[in-house]
CSV table of N, CA and C in Angstrom, one decimal:
chain,number,residue,atom,x,y,z
A,1,MET,N,95.7,98.7,-43.9
A,1,MET,CA,94.3,99.3,-44.3
A,1,MET,C,94.5,100.7,-43.6
A,2,ILE,N,93.9,101.3,-44.5
A,2,ILE,CA,93.4,102.8,-43.9
A,2,ILE,C,91.9,103.4,-43.6
A,3,LEU,N,91.6,103.6,-42.5
A,3,LEU,CA,90.2,103.7,-42.1
A,3,LEU,C,90.2,105.2,-42.1
A,4,GLU,N,88.8,105.8,-42.7
A,4,GLU,CA,88.7,107.3,-42.3
A,4,GLU,C,87.3,107.7,-42.6
A,5,PRO,N,86.5,108.8,-41.9
A,5,PRO,CA,85.4,109.2,-42.1
A,5,PRO,C,85.0,109.1,-43.6
A,6,VAL,N,83.9,108.6,-44.1
A,6,VAL,CA,83.3,108.7,-45.3
A,6,VAL,C,82.9,110.2,-46.2
A,7,ASN,N,82.9,110.5,-46.9
A,7,ASN,CA,82.5,111.8,-47.4
A,7,ASN,C,82.0,111.7,-48.6
A,8,PRO,N,81.1,112.7,-49.5
A,8,PRO,CA,80.5,112.1,-50.7
A,8,PRO,C,81.2,112.0,-51.8
A,9,ALA,N,82.5,112.6,-51.9
A,9,ALA,CA,83.4,111.6,-52.9
A,9,ALA,C,83.8,110.3,-53.2
A,10,ILE,N,83.9,110.0,-51.8
A,10,ILE,CA,84.5,108.8,-51.4
A,10,ILE,C,83.4,107.6,-51.7
A,11,ALA,N,81.9,108.0,-51.3
A,11,ALA,CA,81.0,107.2,-51.1
A,11,ALA,C,80.5,107.1,-52.7
A,12,GLN,N,80.6,108.2,-53.6
A,12,GLN,CA,80.7,107.9,-54.9
A,12,GLN,C,81.5,107.1,-55.7
A,13,ALA,N,82.4,107.4,-55.1
A,13,ALA,CA,83.6,106.7,-56.3
A,13,ALA,C,83.4,105.1,-56.0
A,14,VAL,N,83.6,105.0,-54.9
A,14,VAL,CA,83.6,103.4,-54.2
A,14,VAL,C,82.0,102.6,-54.9
A,15,GLY,N,80.9,103.5,-54.9
A,15,GLY,CA,79.7,103.3,-55.4
A,15,GLY,C,79.8,103.1,-56.9
A,16,LEU,N,80.5,103.7,-57.7
A,16,LEU,CA,80.4,103.6,-59.1
A,16,LEU,C,81.2,102.4,-59.1
A,17,MET,N,82.4,102.1,-58.7
A,17,MET,CA,83.4,100.9,-58.7
A,17,MET,C,83.1,99.7,-58.2
A,18,CYS,N,82.0,99.8,-57.4
A,18,CYS,CA,81.6,98.6,-56.7
A,18,CYS,C,81.5,97.4,-57.1
A,19,ARG,N,81.5,96.1,-56.5
A,19,ARG,CA,81.5,95.1,-56.9
A,19,ARG,C,79.9,94.8,-57.8
A,20,GLU,N,80.2,93.9,-58.8
A,20,GLU,CA,78.7,93.6,-59.4
A,20,GLU,C,77.7,93.1,-58.7
A,21,ARG,N,77.8,92.5,-57.6
A,21,ARG,CA,77.0,91.8,-56.7
A,21,ARG,C,76.6,92.7,-55.6
A,22,ASP,N,77.2,94.1,-55.2
A,22,ASP,CA,76.7,94.9,-54.5
A,22,ASP,C,75.8,96.1,-55.6
A,23,PHE,N,76.6,96.1,-56.6
A,23,PHE,CA,75.5,96.9,-57.5
A,23,PHE,C,74.1,96.4,-57.4
A,24,ARG,N,74.1,94.9,-57.4
A,24,ARG,CA,72.4,94.7,-57.9
A,24,ARG,C,72.1,94.7,-56.5
A,25,GLU,N,72.7,94.3,-55.8
A,25,GLU,CA,72.1,94.1,-54.3
A,25,GLU,C,71.3,96.1,-54.0
A,26,PHE,N,72.0,96.9,-54.3
A,26,PHE,CA,71.5,98.1,-53.8
A,26,PHE,C,70.9,99.0,-55.0
A,27,SER,N,70.8,98.2,-56.2
A,27,SER,CA,69.6,98.4,-57.0
A,27,SER,C,68.6,98.0,-56.8
A,28,ALA,N,68.5,96.9,-56.3
A,28,ALA,CA,67.1,96.0,-55.9
A,28,ALA,C,66.7,97.0,-54.7
A,29,VAL,N,67.1,97.4,-53.5
A,29,VAL,CA,66.5,98.1,-52.9
A,29,VAL,C,66.4,99.8,-53.3
A,30,THR,N,66.7,100.1,-54.0
A,30,THR,CA,66.7,101.9,-54.4
A,30,THR,C,66.0,101.7,-55.8
A,31,GLY,N,66.0,100.9,-56.5
A,31,GLY,CA,65.3,100.8,-57.9
A,31,GLY,C,65.9,101.8,-58.7
A,32,LEU,N,67.0,102.3,-58.5
A,32,LEU,CA,68.2,102.5,-59.3
A,32,LEU,C,69.2,101.7,-60.2
A,33,TYR,N,68.9,101.8,-61.7
A,33,TYR,CA,69.5,100.5,-62.0
A,33,TYR,C,70.7,101.0,-63.0
A,34,ASP,N,71.0,102.4,-62.8
A,34,ASP,CA,72.1,103.0,-63.5
A,34,ASP,C,73.2,103.0,-62.7
A,35,ARG,N,74.7,102.8,-63.0
A,35,ARG,CA,75.7,103.0,-61.8
A,35,ARG,C,76.4,104.6,-61.8
A,36,GLU,N,76.2,105.3,-62.2
A,36,GLU,CA,76.3,106.8,-62.4
A,36,GLU,C,75.1,107.4,-61.5
A,37,GLN,N,73.8,107.0,-61.8
A,37,GLN,CA,72.7,107.3,-61.0
A,37,GLN,C,73.0,106.6,-59.5
A,38,LEU,N,73.3,105.7,-59.6
A,38,LEU,CA,73.3,104.7,-57.7
A,38,LEU,C,74.6,105.7,-57.2
A,39,SER,N,75.6,105.3,-57.9
A,39,SER,CA,76.7,106.2,-57.1
A,39,SER,C,76.5,107.4,-56.4
A,40,LEU,N,75.5,108.7,-57.4
A,40,LEU,CA,75.1,109.6,-57.1
A,40,LEU,C,74.4,109.8,-55.6
A,41,TRP,N,73.4,108.6,-55.6
A,41,TRP,CA,72.6,108.3,-54.8
A,41,TRP,C,73.3,108.1,-53.3
A,42,MET,N,74.1,107.2,-53.6
A,42,MET,CA,75.2,106.8,-52.6
A,42,MET,C,75.5,108.0,-52.0
A,43,ALA,N,76.2,108.7,-53.0
A,43,ALA,CA,76.9,110.0,-52.2
A,43,ALA,C,76.1,110.7,-51.5
A,44,GLY,N,75.2,111.3,-51.9
A,44,GLY,CA,74.0,111.8,-51.0
A,44,GLY,C,73.2,111.0,-50.0
A,45,CYS,N,73.3,110.1,-50.0
A,45,CYS,CA,72.4,109.2,-48.8
A,45,CYS,C,73.5,108.9,-47.9
A,46,TYR,N,74.8,108.5,-48.2
A,46,TYR,CA,75.5,107.9,-47.2
A,46,TYR,C,76.9,109.0,-47.0
A,47,GLY,N,77.3,109.8,-47.9
A,47,GLY,CA,78.6,110.7,-47.8
A,47,GLY,C,78.8,111.1,-46.8
A,48,SER,N,77.7,111.8,-45.9
A,48,SER,CA,78.1,112.8,-44.7
A,48,SER,C,76.9,111.9,-43.6
A,49,LEU,N,76.8,111.1,-43.7
A,49,LEU,CA,76.4,110.2,-42.4
A,49,LEU,C,77.4,110.1,-41.4
A,50,GLU,N,77.2,110.4,-40.4
A,50,GLU,CA,78.0,110.3,-38.9
A,50,GLU,C,78.2,108.7,-39.0
A,51,GLY,N,79.2,108.5,-38.6
A,51,GLY,CA,79.6,107.2,-38.5
A,51,GLY,C,80.0,106.0,-39.2
A,52,LEU,N,79.8,106.5,-40.5
A,52,LEU,CA,80.3,105.7,-41.7
A,52,LEU,C,81.6,105.8,-42.0
A,53,LEU,N,82.3,104.8,-42.1
A,53,LEU,CA,83.6,104.6,-42.7
A,53,LEU,C,84.3,104.2,-43.8
A,54,ALA,N,85.3,105.0,-44.2
A,54,ALA,CA,85.9,104.5,-45.5
A,54,ALA,C,86.8,103.7,-45.1
A,55,ALA,N,87.4,102.5,-46.1
A,55,ALA,CA,88.5,102.1,-45.9
A,55,ALA,C,89.5,101.5,-47.3
A,56,SER,N,90.6,102.2,-47.3
A,56,SER,CA,91.7,102.3,-48.3
A,56,SER,C,93.0,100.9,-48.1
A,57,ALA,N,93.4,100.8,-49.2
A,57,ALA,CA,94.4,99.8,-48.9
A,57,ALA,C,95.4,100.6,-48.8
A,58,ASP,N,96.5,100.0,-48.6
A,58,ASP,CA,97.8,101.1,-48.2
A,58,ASP,C,98.0,101.9,-49.2
A,59,ASP,N,97.7,102.0,-50.6
A,59,ASP,CA,97.9,102.5,-51.7
A,59,ASP,C,96.8,104.1,-51.2
A,60,GLY,N,96.2,104.0,-50.8
A,60,GLY,CA,95.2,105.1,-50.2
A,60,GLY,C,94.0,105.4,-51.2
A,61,ILE,N,93.7,104.1,-52.1
A,61,ILE,CA,92.7,104.4,-53.0
A,61,ILE,C,91.3,103.5,-52.1
A,62,PRO,N,90.4,104.5,-52.6
A,62,PRO,CA,89.1,103.8,-51.4
A,62,PRO,C,88.5,102.7,-51.9
A,63,VAL,N,88.2,101.3,-51.1
A,63,VAL,CA,87.9,100.1,-51.4
A,63,VAL,C,86.6,100.1,-50.9
A,64,CYS,N,86.2,100.3,-49.3
A,64,CYS,CA,84.8,100.3,-49.7
A,64,CYS,C,84.1,101.1,-48.4
A,65,VAL,N,83.3,101.0,-48.5
A,65,VAL,CA,82.5,102.1,-47.5
A,65,VAL,C,81.2,101.1,-46.5
A,66,GLY,N,81.0,101.7,-45.5
A,66,GLY,CA,80.2,101.1,-44.2
A,66,GLY,C,80.3,101.4,-43.4
A,67,GLY,N,79.3,100.9,-42.2
A,67,GLY,CA,79.0,100.9,-41.0
A,67,GLY,C,77.7,100.9,-40.4
A,68,ALA,N,77.4,101.7,-39.3
A,68,ALA,CA,76.0,101.3,-38.6
A,68,ALA,C,75.3,102.4,-38.7
A,69,VAL,N,73.8,102.2,-38.8
A,69,VAL,CA,73.2,103.4,-38.9
A,69,VAL,C,72.2,103.3,-37.9
A,70,HIS,N,72.0,104.4,-36.8
A,70,HIS,CA,70.9,104.2,-35.7
A,70,HIS,C,69.4,104.5,-36.5
A,71,ILE,N,68.9,103.0,-36.1
A,71,ILE,CA,67.5,103.2,-36.8
A,71,ILE,C,66.2,103.1,-35.7
A,72,ARG,N,66.5,103.1,-34.5
A,72,ARG,CA,65.3,103.0,-33.5
A,72,ARG,C,66.8,102.6,-32.0
A,73,PRO,N,66.2,103.5,-30.6
A,73,PRO,CA,66.7,102.8,-29.9
A,73,PRO,C,67.4,101.7,-29.8
A,74,GLY,N,68.6,101.6,-29.5
A,74,GLY,CA,69.7,100.2,-29.1
A,74,GLY,C,69.4,99.5,-30.5
A,75,THR,N,69.1,99.9,-31.6
A,75,THR,CA,69.0,99.1,-32.7
A,75,THR,C,70.2,99.9,-34.2
A,76,ALA,N,70.6,99.3,-34.3
A,76,ALA,CA,71.6,99.4,-35.5
A,76,ALA,C,71.4,98.7,-36.8
A,77,ALA,N,71.4,99.4,-38.1
A,77,ALA,CA,71.0,98.7,-39.3
A,77,ALA,C,72.7,98.7,-40.1
A,78,LEU,N,73.5,98.2,-40.3
A,78,LEU,CA,74.5,98.0,-41.1
A,78,LEU,C,74.0,98.2,-42.9
A,79,LEU,N,75.3,98.9,-43.2
A,79,LEU,CA,75.5,99.0,-44.5
A,79,LEU,C,76.9,98.7,-45.0
A,80,PHE,N,76.8,98.0,-46.4
A,80,PHE,CA,78.4,98.0,-46.6
A,80,PHE,C,78.3,97.6,-48.3
A,81,TYR,N,79.2,98.5,-48.8
A,81,TYR,CA,79.9,98.2,-49.9
A,81,TYR,C,80.8,98.2,-50.3
A,82,ALA,N,81.6,97.4,-51.5
A,82,ALA,CA,82.9,97.6,-51.8
A,82,ALA,C,83.2,97.3,-53.2
A,83,THR,N,84.5,97.2,-53.8
A,83,THR,CA,85.2,97.7,-55.1
A,83,THR,C,85.7,96.0,-54.9
A,84,ASP,N,85.8,95.8,-56.6
A,84,ASP,CA,86.7,94.5,-56.4
A,84,ASP,C,88.0,93.9,-55.9
A,85,CYS,N,88.4,95.4,-55.6
A,85,CYS,CA,90.0,95.3,-54.5
A,85,CYS,C,89.6,94.7,-52.5
A,86,PHE,N,88.4,94.6,-52.7
A,86,PHE,CA,88.1,94.2,-51.3
A,86,PHE,C,89.1,93.1,-50.9
A,87,ASP,N,89.2,92.1,-51.6
A,87,ASP,CA,90.1,91.1,-50.9
A,87,ASP,C,91.6,91.5,-50.5
A,88,GLU,N,92.0,92.8,-51.1
A,88,GLU,CA,92.9,93.0,-50.3
A,88,GLU,C,93.3,93.8,-48.7
A,89,ILE,N,92.1,94.4,-48.5
A,89,ILE,CA,91.8,94.6,-47.1
A,89,ILE,C,90.6,93.6,-46.4
A,90,GLY,N,90.2,92.4,-46.8
A,90,GLY,CA,89.2,91.7,-45.9
A,90,GLY,C,89.3,91.1,-45.1
A,91,LEU,N,90.7,90.8,-44.9
A,91,LEU,CA,91.2,89.8,-43.7
A,91,LEU,C,91.4,91.1,-42.4
A,92,PRO,N,91.9,92.3,-42.5
A,92,PRO,CA,92.3,93.2,-41.7
A,92,PRO,C,90.8,93.7,-41.3
A,93,MET,N,89.8,93.9,-42.3
A,93,MET,CA,88.5,94.6,-42.0
A,93,MET,C,87.8,94.0,-41.1
A,94,THR,N,87.8,92.2,-41.8
A,94,THR,CA,86.9,91.8,-40.7
A,94,THR,C,87.5,91.5,-39.4
A,95,ARG,N,88.4,91.5,-39.1
A,95,ARG,CA,89.3,91.4,-37.9
A,95,ARG,C,88.7,93.1,-37.0
A,96,PHE,N,88.9,94.1,-37.6
A,96,PHE,CA,88.2,95.1,-37.2
A,96,PHE,C,87.2,95.3,-36.6
A,97,ILE,N,86.4,94.6,-37.8
A,97,ILE,CA,84.6,94.4,-37.0
A,97,ILE,C,84.7,93.7,-36.1
A,98,LYS,N,84.7,92.8,-36.0
A,98,LYS,CA,84.8,92.0,-34.9
A,98,LYS,C,85.5,92.1,-33.6
A,99,ARG,N,86.6,92.9,-33.5
A,99,ARG,CA,87.4,93.1,-32.4
A,99,ARG,C,87.0,94.3,-31.8
A,100,GLN,N,86.8,95.4,-32.6
A,100,GLN,CA,86.5,96.6,-32.5
A,100,GLN,C,85.3,97.6,-32.7
A,101,TYR,N,84.9,97.3,-33.7
A,101,TYR,CA,83.9,98.1,-34.8
A,101,TYR,C,82.4,97.8,-33.6
A,102,PHE,N,82.2,96.2,-33.4
A,102,PHE,CA,81.1,95.8,-32.8
A,102,PHE,C,81.1,96.0,-31.4
A,103,PRO,N,82.2,95.7,-30.7
A,103,PRO,CA,82.2,96.1,-29.5
A,103,PRO,C,81.6,97.4,-29.1
A,104,GLN,N,82.7,98.4,-30.0
A,104,GLN,CA,82.4,99.9,-29.8
A,104,GLN,C,80.5,100.1,-30.1
A,105,LEU,N,80.1,99.6,-31.3
A,105,LEU,CA,78.7,99.7,-30.9
A,105,LEU,C,77.9,99.2,-29.6
A,106,GLU,N,78.1,98.3,-28.8
A,106,GLU,CA,77.8,97.8,-27.9
A,106,GLU,C,77.8,98.6,-26.4
A,107,ALA,N,79.4,99.3,-26.6
A,107,ALA,CA,79.7,99.9,-25.5
A,107,ALA,C,78.7,101.1,-25.5
A,108,GLN,N,78.1,101.8,-26.8
A,108,GLN,CA,77.5,103.0,-27.0
A,108,GLN,C,75.8,102.5,-27.1
A,109,GLY,N,75.6,101.4,-26.0
A,109,GLY,CA,74.4,100.7,-26.0
A,109,GLY,C,73.4,100.1,-26.8
A,110,TYR,N,74.0,99.8,-28.0
A,110,TYR,CA,73.3,98.8,-29.2
A,110,TYR,C,73.4,97.6,-28.6
A,111,HIS,N,72.1,96.9,-28.7
A,111,HIS,CA,71.6,95.9,-28.2
A,111,HIS,C,71.6,94.5,-29.6
A,112,ARG,N,71.4,95.3,-30.7
A,112,ARG,CA,70.7,94.5,-31.7
A,112,ARG,C,71.2,95.5,-33.1
A,113,ILE,N,72.5,94.7,-33.2
A,113,ILE,CA,73.2,95.2,-35.0
A,113,ILE,C,72.4,94.4,-36.0
A,114,GLU,N,71.6,94.7,-37.2
A,114,GLU,CA,70.8,94.0,-38.2
A,114,GLU,C,71.6,94.7,-39.5
A,115,CYS,N,71.1,93.5,-40.4
A,115,CYS,CA,71.5,93.7,-41.7
A,115,CYS,C,70.3,93.4,-42.7
A,116,VAL,N,70.0,93.4,-43.8
A,116,VAL,CA,69.7,92.6,-44.9
A,116,VAL,C,70.6,92.8,-45.6
A,117,THR,N,70.4,91.7,-46.6
A,117,THR,CA,71.3,90.9,-47.7
A,117,THR,C,70.6,90.4,-48.5
A,118,SER,N,70.5,90.6,-50.4
A,118,SER,CA,70.2,89.8,-51.4
A,118,SER,C,70.3,88.4,-50.8
A,119,ALA,N,69.1,87.4,-50.9
A,119,ALA,CA,69.3,86.1,-51.0
A,119,ALA,C,70.2,85.9,-52.0
A,120,ALA,N,70.5,86.2,-53.1
A,120,ALA,CA,70.9,85.8,-54.3
A,120,ALA,C,73.1,86.1,-54.2
A,121,TYR,N,72.9,86.2,-52.7
A,121,TYR,CA,74.7,86.7,-52.6
A,121,TYR,C,74.9,85.6,-51.3
A,122,PRO,N,75.4,84.6,-51.5
A,122,PRO,CA,75.8,83.9,-50.4
A,122,PRO,C,77.5,83.6,-50.0
A,123,GLU,N,78.2,84.7,-51.0
A,123,GLU,CA,79.6,85.3,-50.5
A,123,GLU,C,79.3,86.4,-48.9
A,124,MET,N,78.3,87.3,-49.2
A,124,MET,CA,78.3,87.8,-48.3
A,124,MET,C,77.5,87.3,-46.8
A,125,HIS,N,76.5,86.4,-47.2
A,125,HIS,CA,76.0,85.7,-46.1
A,125,HIS,C,77.4,85.2,-44.9
A,126,ARG,N,77.9,84.3,-46.1
A,126,ARG,CA,79.1,83.8,-45.8
A,126,ARG,C,79.8,84.6,-44.5
A,127,TRP,N,80.5,85.5,-44.9
A,127,TRP,CA,81.0,87.0,-44.5
A,127,TRP,C,80.5,87.4,-43.0
A,128,LEU,N,79.0,87.4,-43.1
A,128,LEU,CA,78.2,87.9,-42.2
A,128,LEU,C,78.0,87.1,-40.8
A,129,GLU,N,77.9,85.4,-41.1
A,129,GLU,CA,78.2,84.4,-40.4
A,129,GLU,C,79.7,84.6,-39.6
A,130,VAL,N,80.6,85.0,-40.4
A,130,VAL,CA,81.9,85.1,-39.9
A,130,VAL,C,82.2,86.2,-38.8
A,131,LEU,N,81.1,87.3,-39.0
A,131,LEU,CA,81.0,88.2,-38.3
A,131,LEU,C,80.4,88.3,-37.2
A,132,GLY,N,79.8,87.1,-37.0
A,132,GLY,CA,79.3,86.4,-35.6
A,132,GLY,C,77.4,86.9,-35.7
A,133,MET,N,77.2,87.0,-37.1
A,133,MET,CA,75.8,87.4,-37.3
A,133,MET,C,74.8,86.2,-37.5
A,134,GLN,N,73.8,86.5,-37.2
A,134,GLN,CA,72.9,84.9,-37.1
A,134,GLN,C,72.0,85.4,-38.0
A,135,ARG,N,71.4,84.5,-39.2
A,135,ARG,CA,70.6,84.7,-39.9
A,135,ARG,C,69.1,84.6,-39.3
A,136,GLU,N,68.0,85.3,-39.6
A,136,GLU,CA,66.8,85.3,-38.6
A,136,GLU,C,65.6,85.0,-39.9
A,137,GLY,N,65.8,85.3,-40.9
A,137,GLY,CA,65.0,84.6,-42.1
A,137,GLY,C,64.9,85.4,-43.3
A,138,VAL,N,63.9,84.7,-44.0
A,138,VAL,CA,63.6,85.1,-45.3
A,138,VAL,C,62.7,86.4,-45.2
A,139,LEU,N,63.0,87.6,-46.1
A,139,LEU,CA,62.0,88.6,-46.6
A,139,LEU,C,61.8,88.6,-47.7
A,140,ARG,N,60.6,87.7,-48.1
A,140,ARG,CA,60.1,88.0,-49.5
A,140,ARG,C,59.6,88.6,-50.5
A,141,SER,N,60.2,89.1,-51.9
A,141,SER,CA,59.7,90.2,-52.5
A,141,SER,C,60.3,91.7,-51.7
A,142,TYR,N,61.3,91.8,-51.3
A,142,TYR,CA,61.6,93.0,-50.8
A,142,TYR,C,62.3,93.8,-51.1
A,143,GLY,N,62.9,93.3,-52.3
A,143,GLY,CA,63.3,94.2,-53.5
A,143,GLY,C,62.5,94.8,-54.3
A,144,ALA,N,62.8,95.9,-55.0
A,144,ALA,CA,62.2,96.7,-56.0
A,144,ALA,C,61.5,95.8,-57.0
A,145,GLY,N,62.3,94.7,-57.5
A,145,GLY,CA,61.7,93.9,-58.4
A,145,GLY,C,61.3,92.5,-57.7
A,146,GLY,N,61.1,92.4,-56.7
A,146,GLY,CA,60.4,91.5,-56.3
A,146,GLY,C,61.6,90.6,-55.6
A,147,GLU,N,62.8,90.7,-55.6
A,147,GLU,CA,63.9,90.3,-55.0
A,147,GLU,C,64.0,89.9,-53.3
A,148,ASP,N,64.2,88.5,-52.9
A,148,ASP,CA,63.9,87.5,-51.5
A,148,ASP,C,65.3,88.6,-51.0
A,149,PHE,N,65.4,88.9,-49.8
A,149,PHE,CA,66.4,89.4,-49.0
A,149,PHE,C,66.5,88.4,-48.0
A,150,ILE,N,67.6,88.4,-47.1
A,150,ILE,CA,68.1,87.6,-45.7
A,150,ILE,C,68.2,88.5,-44.6
A,151,GLN,N,67.2,88.4,-43.6
A,151,GLN,CA,67.5,89.2,-42.6
A,151,GLN,C,68.8,88.5,-41.5
A,152,TYR,N,69.8,89.3,-41.3
A,152,TYR,CA,70.8,88.9,-40.2
A,152,TYR,C,70.6,89.8,-39.0
A,153,ALA,N,70.9,89.5,-38.0
A,153,ALA,CA,71.1,90.0,-36.6
A,153,ALA,C,72.4,89.6,-35.6
A,154,ARG,N,72.8,90.7,-34.9
A,154,ARG,CA,73.8,90.2,-33.9
A,154,ARG,C,73.1,90.9,-32.8
A,155,VAL,N,72.8,90.4,-32.0
A,155,VAL,CA,71.7,90.5,-30.5
A,155,VAL,C,73.2,90.0,-29.2
A,156,SER,N,73.1,91.3,-28.4
A,156,SER,CA,73.7,90.9,-27.2
A,156,SER,C,72.9,91.6,-26.1
A,157,GLY,N,72.7,90.8,-24.9
A,157,GLY,CA,72.4,91.6,-23.5
A,157,GLY,C,71.0,91.1,-24.0
A,158,ALA,N,70.7,90.2,-25.0
A,158,ALA,CA,69.1,89.9,-24.7
A,158,ALA,C,68.4,90.0,-23.6
A,159,ARG,N,67.3,90.3,-23.4
A,159,ARG,CA,66.3,90.0,-22.1
A,159,ARG,C,65.2,89.2,-22.8
A,160,THR,N,64.5,88.5,-21.7
A,160,THR,CA,63.3,87.9,-21.5
A,160,THR,C,62.1,88.8,-21.8
A,161,THR,N,61.4,88.6,-22.3
A,161,THR,CA,60.2,89.4,-22.1
A,161,THR,C,59.0,88.7,-21.1
A,162,SER,N,58.5,89.4,-20.1
A,162,SER,CA,57.3,88.6,-19.4
A,162,SER,C,55.9,89.2,-19.6
A,163,HIS,N,55.0,88.4,-19.6
A,163,HIS,CA,53.7,88.6,-20.1
A,163,HIS,C,52.6,88.5,-18.9
């Protein structure tokens, strides 16, 4: 597996060839239902974001784009999309996220890593749980077409509040 910072061309290429279920999920949160339009949107939004990575199989062809985006102090939101070739790097990617990426985020001061995913995407739910994330709840009618999503999070160093 080859990791590199994402760029607009990679973000667009992976978006154009992303798995059908990733396309449906991103369409639901963007309102873009044309692959070309969605891939151009991904290039513009994700192609230059610091901290996002692209992963390729050993042949150098990009397979996935993902990473964490700072959304508020101590909290990062995950995003991820991949082509049908993700199975070629799925195991090393899972190991990388669990053993290196999440610990790096926590070392940078992130105590909460969260993401939302389509309620109709059980494969992603299983993978997020393998990564150590916990299901927090259902977000009703979260998508542009009224689709339900599920909130997942990994919380470290949580403190109790006193009133």
